[in-house]
Short mmCIF file of C-alpha atoms in Angstrom, two decimals:
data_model
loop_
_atom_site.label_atom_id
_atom_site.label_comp_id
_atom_site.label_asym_id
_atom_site.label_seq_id
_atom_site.Cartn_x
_atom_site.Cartn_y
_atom_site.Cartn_z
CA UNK C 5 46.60 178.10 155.88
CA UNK C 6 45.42 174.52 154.33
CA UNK C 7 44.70 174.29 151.01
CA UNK C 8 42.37 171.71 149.86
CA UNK C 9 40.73 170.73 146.37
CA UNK C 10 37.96 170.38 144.46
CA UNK C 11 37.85 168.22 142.10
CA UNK C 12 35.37 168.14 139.03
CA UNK C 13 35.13 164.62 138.53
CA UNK C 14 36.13 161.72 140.47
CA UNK C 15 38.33 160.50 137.72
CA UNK C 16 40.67 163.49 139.38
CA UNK C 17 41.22 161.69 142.74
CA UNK C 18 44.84 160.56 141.70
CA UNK C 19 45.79 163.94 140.33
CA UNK C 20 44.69 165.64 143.18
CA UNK C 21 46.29 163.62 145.89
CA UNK C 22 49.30 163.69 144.12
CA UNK C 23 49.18 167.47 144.76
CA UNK C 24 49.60 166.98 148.59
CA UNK C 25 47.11 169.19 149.65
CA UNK C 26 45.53 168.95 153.22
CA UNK C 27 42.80 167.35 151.73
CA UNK C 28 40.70 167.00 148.49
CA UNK C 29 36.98 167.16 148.35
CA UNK C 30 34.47 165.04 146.42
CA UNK C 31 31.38 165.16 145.21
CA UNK C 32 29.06 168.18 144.06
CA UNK C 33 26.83 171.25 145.00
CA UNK C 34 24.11 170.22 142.42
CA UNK C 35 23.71 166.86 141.93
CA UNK C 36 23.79 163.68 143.80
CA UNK C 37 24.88 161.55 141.30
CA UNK C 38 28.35 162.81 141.26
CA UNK C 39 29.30 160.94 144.87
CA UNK C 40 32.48 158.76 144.54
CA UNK C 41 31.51 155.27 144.62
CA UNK C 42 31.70 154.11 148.43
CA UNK C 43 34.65 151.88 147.59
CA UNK C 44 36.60 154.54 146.12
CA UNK C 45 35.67 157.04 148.69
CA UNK C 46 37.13 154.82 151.20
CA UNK C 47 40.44 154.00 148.84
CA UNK C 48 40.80 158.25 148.80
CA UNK C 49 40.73 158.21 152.29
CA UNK C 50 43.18 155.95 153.06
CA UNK C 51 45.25 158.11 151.30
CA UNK C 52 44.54 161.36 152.32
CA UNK C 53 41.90 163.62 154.55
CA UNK C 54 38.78 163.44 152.63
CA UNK C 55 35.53 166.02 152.53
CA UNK C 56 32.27 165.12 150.64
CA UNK C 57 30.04 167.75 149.16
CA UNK C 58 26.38 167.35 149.36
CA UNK C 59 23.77 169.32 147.35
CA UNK C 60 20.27 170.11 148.73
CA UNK C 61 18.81 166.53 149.18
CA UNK C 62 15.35 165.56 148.28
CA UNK C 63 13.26 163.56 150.61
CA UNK C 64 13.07 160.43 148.73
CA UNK C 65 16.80 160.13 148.54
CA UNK C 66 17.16 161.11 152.05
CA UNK C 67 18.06 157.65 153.53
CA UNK C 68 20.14 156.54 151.00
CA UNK C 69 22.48 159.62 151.75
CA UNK C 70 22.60 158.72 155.39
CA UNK C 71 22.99 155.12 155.22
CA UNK C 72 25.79 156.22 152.22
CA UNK C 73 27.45 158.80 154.73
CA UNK C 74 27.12 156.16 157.99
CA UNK C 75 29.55 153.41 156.02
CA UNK C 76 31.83 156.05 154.91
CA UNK C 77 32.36 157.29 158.59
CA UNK C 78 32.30 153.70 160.45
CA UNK C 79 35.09 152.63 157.45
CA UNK C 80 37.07 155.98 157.84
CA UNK C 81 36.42 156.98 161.29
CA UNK C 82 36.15 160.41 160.75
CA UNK C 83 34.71 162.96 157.92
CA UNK C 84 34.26 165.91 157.16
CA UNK C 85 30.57 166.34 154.85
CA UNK C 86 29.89 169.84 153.38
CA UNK C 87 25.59 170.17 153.73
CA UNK C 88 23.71 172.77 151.56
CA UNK C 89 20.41 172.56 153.32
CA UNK C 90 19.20 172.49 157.00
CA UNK C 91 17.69 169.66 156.33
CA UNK C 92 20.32 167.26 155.55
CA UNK C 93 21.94 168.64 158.28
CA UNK C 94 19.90 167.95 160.90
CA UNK C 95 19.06 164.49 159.88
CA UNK C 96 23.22 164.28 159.58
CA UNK C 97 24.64 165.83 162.44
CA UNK C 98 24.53 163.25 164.99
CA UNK C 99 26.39 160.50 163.52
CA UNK C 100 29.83 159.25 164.95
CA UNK C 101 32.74 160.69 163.27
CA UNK C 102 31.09 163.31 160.90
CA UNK C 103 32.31 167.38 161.05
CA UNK C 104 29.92 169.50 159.52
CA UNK C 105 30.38 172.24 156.90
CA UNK C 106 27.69 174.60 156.04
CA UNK C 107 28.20 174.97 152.05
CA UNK C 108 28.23 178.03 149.77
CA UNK C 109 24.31 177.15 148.90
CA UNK C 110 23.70 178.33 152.34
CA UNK C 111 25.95 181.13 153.36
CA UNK C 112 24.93 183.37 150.50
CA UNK C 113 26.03 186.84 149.68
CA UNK C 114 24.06 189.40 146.91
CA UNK C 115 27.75 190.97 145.95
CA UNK C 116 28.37 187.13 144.36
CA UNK C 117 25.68 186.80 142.27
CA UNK C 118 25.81 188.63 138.63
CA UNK C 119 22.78 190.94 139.31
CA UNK C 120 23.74 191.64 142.99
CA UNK C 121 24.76 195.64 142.07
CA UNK C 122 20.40 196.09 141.23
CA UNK C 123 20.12 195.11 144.81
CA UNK C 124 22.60 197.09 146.52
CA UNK C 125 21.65 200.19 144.40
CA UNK C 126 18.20 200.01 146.08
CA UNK C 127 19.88 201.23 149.50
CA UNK C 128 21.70 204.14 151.09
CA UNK C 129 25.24 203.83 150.35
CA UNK C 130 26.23 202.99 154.13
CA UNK C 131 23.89 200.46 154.53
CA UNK C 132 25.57 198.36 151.49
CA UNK C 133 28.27 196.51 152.74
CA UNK C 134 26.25 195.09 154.86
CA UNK C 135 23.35 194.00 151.90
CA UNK C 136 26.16 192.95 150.28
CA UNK C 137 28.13 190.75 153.04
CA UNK C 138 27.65 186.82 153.66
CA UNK C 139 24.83 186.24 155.16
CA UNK C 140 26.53 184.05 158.21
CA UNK C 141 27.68 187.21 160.32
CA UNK C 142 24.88 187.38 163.34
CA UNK C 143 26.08 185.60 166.10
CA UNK C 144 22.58 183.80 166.39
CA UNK C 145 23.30 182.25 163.35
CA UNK C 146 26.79 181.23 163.83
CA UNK C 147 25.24 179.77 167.25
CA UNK C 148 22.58 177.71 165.41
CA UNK C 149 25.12 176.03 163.17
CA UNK C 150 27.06 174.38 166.11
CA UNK C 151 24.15 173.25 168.03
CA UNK C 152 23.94 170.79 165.07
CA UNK C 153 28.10 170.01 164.79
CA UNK C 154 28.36 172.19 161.79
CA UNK C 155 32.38 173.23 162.93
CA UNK C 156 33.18 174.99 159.93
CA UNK C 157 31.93 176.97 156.99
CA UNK C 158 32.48 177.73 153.05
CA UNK C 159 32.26 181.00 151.49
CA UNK C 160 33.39 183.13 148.92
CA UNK C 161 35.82 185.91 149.89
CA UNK C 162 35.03 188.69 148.28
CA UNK C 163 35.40 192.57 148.88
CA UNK C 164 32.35 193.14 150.93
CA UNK C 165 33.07 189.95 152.73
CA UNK C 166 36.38 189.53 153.26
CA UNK C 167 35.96 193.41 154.77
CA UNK C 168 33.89 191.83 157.29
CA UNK C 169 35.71 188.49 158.00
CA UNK C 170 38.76 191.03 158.91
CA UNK C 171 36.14 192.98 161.20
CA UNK C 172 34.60 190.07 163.00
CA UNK C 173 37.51 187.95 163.07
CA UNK C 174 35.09 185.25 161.94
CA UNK C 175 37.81 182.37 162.27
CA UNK C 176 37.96 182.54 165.66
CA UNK C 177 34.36 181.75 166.41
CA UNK C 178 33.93 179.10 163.84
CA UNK C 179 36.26 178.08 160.71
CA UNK C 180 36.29 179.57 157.54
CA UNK C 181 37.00 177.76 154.48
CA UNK C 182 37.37 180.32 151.68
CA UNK C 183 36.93 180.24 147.86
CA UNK C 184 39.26 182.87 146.10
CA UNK C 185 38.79 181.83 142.16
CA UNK C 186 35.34 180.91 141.49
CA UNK C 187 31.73 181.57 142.39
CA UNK C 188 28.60 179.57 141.75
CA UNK C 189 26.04 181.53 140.08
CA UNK C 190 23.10 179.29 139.75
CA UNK C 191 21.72 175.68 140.15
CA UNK C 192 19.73 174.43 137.80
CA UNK C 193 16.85 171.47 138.43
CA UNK C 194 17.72 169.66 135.24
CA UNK C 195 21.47 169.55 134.12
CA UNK C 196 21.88 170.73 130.72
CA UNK C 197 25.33 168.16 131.01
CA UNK C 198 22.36 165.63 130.37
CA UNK C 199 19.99 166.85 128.84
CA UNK C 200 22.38 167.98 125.85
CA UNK C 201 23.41 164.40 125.67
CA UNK C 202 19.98 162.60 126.09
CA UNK C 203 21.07 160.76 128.95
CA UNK C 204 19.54 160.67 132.47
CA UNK C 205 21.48 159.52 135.98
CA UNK C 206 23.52 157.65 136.47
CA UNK C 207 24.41 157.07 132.99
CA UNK C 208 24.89 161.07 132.35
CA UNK C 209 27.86 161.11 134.88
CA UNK C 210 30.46 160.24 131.97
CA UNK C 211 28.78 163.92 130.32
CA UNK C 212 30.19 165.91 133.56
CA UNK C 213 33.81 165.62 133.08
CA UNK C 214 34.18 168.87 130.94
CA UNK C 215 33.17 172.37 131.50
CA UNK C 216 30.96 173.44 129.22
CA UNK C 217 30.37 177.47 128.39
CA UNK C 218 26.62 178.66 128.96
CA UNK C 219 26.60 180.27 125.30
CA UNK C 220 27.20 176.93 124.30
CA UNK C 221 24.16 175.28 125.95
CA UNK C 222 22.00 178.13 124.58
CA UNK C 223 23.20 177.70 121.36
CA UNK C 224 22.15 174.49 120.86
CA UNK C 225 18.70 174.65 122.55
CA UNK C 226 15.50 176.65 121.16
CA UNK C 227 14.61 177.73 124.36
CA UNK C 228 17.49 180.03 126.08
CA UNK C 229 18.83 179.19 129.93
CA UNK C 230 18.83 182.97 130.19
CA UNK C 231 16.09 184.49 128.41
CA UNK C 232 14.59 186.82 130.75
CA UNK C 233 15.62 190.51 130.19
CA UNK C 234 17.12 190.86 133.30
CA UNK C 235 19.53 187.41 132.80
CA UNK C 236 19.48 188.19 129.05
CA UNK C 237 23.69 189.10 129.38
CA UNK C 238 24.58 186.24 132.24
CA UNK C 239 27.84 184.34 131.03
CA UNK C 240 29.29 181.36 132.80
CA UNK C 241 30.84 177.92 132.62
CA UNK C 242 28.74 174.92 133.62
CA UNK C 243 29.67 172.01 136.16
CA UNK C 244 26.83 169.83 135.24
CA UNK C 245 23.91 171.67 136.77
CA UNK C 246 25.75 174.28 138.67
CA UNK C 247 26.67 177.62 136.70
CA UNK C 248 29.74 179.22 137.87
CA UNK C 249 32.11 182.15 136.97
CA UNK C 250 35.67 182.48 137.19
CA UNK C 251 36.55 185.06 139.77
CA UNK C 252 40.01 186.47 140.75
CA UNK C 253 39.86 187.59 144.42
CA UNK C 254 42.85 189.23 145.50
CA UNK C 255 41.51 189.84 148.96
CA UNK C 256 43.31 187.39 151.13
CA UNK C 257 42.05 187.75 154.41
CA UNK C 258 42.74 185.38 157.46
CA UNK C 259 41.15 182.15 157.08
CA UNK C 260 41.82 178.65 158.18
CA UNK C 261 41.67 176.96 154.43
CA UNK C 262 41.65 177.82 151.07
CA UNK C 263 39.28 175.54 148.70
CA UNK C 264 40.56 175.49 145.03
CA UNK C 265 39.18 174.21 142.44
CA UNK C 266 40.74 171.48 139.78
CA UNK C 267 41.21 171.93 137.27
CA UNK C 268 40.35 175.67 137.59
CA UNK C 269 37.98 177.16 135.22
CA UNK C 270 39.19 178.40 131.99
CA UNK C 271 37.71 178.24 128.69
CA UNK C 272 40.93 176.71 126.94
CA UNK C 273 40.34 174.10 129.49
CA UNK C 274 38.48 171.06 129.81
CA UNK C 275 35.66 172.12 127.46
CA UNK C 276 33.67 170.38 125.39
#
């Protein structure tokens, strides 16, 4: 199996590489400023295999993500770009030298998110696995994806879905790039990284090298992140505008890469 990691911040690349993974991955699920500088995008690759992570992309930035992604595959040759809407994907998918990857913002299970148990409750007990699964297992689906080059996918493995992988044999009909230690819970519209520090992109990037708790954020804003009754107990770390939790999956199912994230979350670590 391949391992291959995430960093946090692009400050990371040298750590990383020095790890000698398969490859490390760049950039972020929930904001576009975090891409690598072309120039040091280009540097990483040199050095090792290289995947970019895009979050959902607006239309008025749009072209400047596909003229970004064009240079980085006619200086590399090849790359792999992780896409979290269809959108970007079909206006992606036909360029020379990129491999798609569907992210986690689009294969999507109810058993990851914090509140996913009020769903499942709603249903006969032998209809729950499957409420609770990824939402990538129909074959139609799977079949849409590589009409538009997407050759592999991201997802957490959890109970529910790793039960499934094992049943399907997923791997074989498309790859599976799996997430073992941490989930993403939300993504917000405005990054409380920034907003916290008054500063607005690009000059807020220097804000997103530390975790930050959620308690923390709430603390010292009047108006709560979570103040609905129903999201009144949600806990998490944030990664600039993407909450996740720390999860320890100890389902390890047959998959063709594991995705780790560096440095891992951990509240003794990396917090502001």
């Amino acid at each position: 199996m391949e391992l291959e990691i995430r960093i946090t911040h692009n400050s990371l690349i040298d750590e990383a590489i020095a790890k000698k993974p398969y490859a490390i991955s760049l950039g972020h699920e929930g904001c576009l400023g975090r891409l690598p500088d072309l120039d040091d995008l280009v540097e990483a690759g040199k050095r090792t295999k290289i995947k970019l992570v895009l979050p959902k992309i607006l239309n008025h930035s749009m072209t400047y993500v596909e003229n970004y992604i064009r240079a980085a595959a006619a200086k590399l040759g090849t790359l792999e770009v992780t896409v979290n809407d269809f959108g970007t994907m079909l206006r992606l998918y036909d360029i020379k030298g990129i491999k798609l990857i569907a992210g986690r913002l689009l294969i999507k299970a109810f058993e990851e998110h914090p509140l996913g148990h009020l769903v499942s409750e709603r249903y006969p007990e032998e209809w729950r696995q499957n409420i609770l699964q990824s939402c990538i297992f129909s074959e139609d689906k799977i079949s849409l994806l590589k009409q538009y080059n997407v050759v592999g996918i991201e997802m957490n493995i959890f109970e529910n879905t790793a039960k499934a992988l094992q049943q399907w044999n997923l791997n074989e009909k498309i790859a599976v790039h799996g997430f073992f230690n941490q989930a993403i819970l939300a993504v917000f519209r405005y990054c409380p990284h920034a907003r916290l520090n008054e500063k607005l992109p690009p000059d807020c990037r220097c804000t997103c090298e530390r975790y930050i708790p959620l308690e923390y954020v709430n603390n010292q804003r009047d108006s709560n992140l979570t103040n609905s009754n129903s999201c009144s107990n949600l806990t998490g770390i944030l990664d600039g505008n993407v909450l996740m939790r720390e999860v320890k999956s100890d389902h390890f199912v047959k998959i063709d890469r594991q995705v780790a994230l560096y440095p891992e979350i951990s509240r003794g670590e990396r917090i502001k």
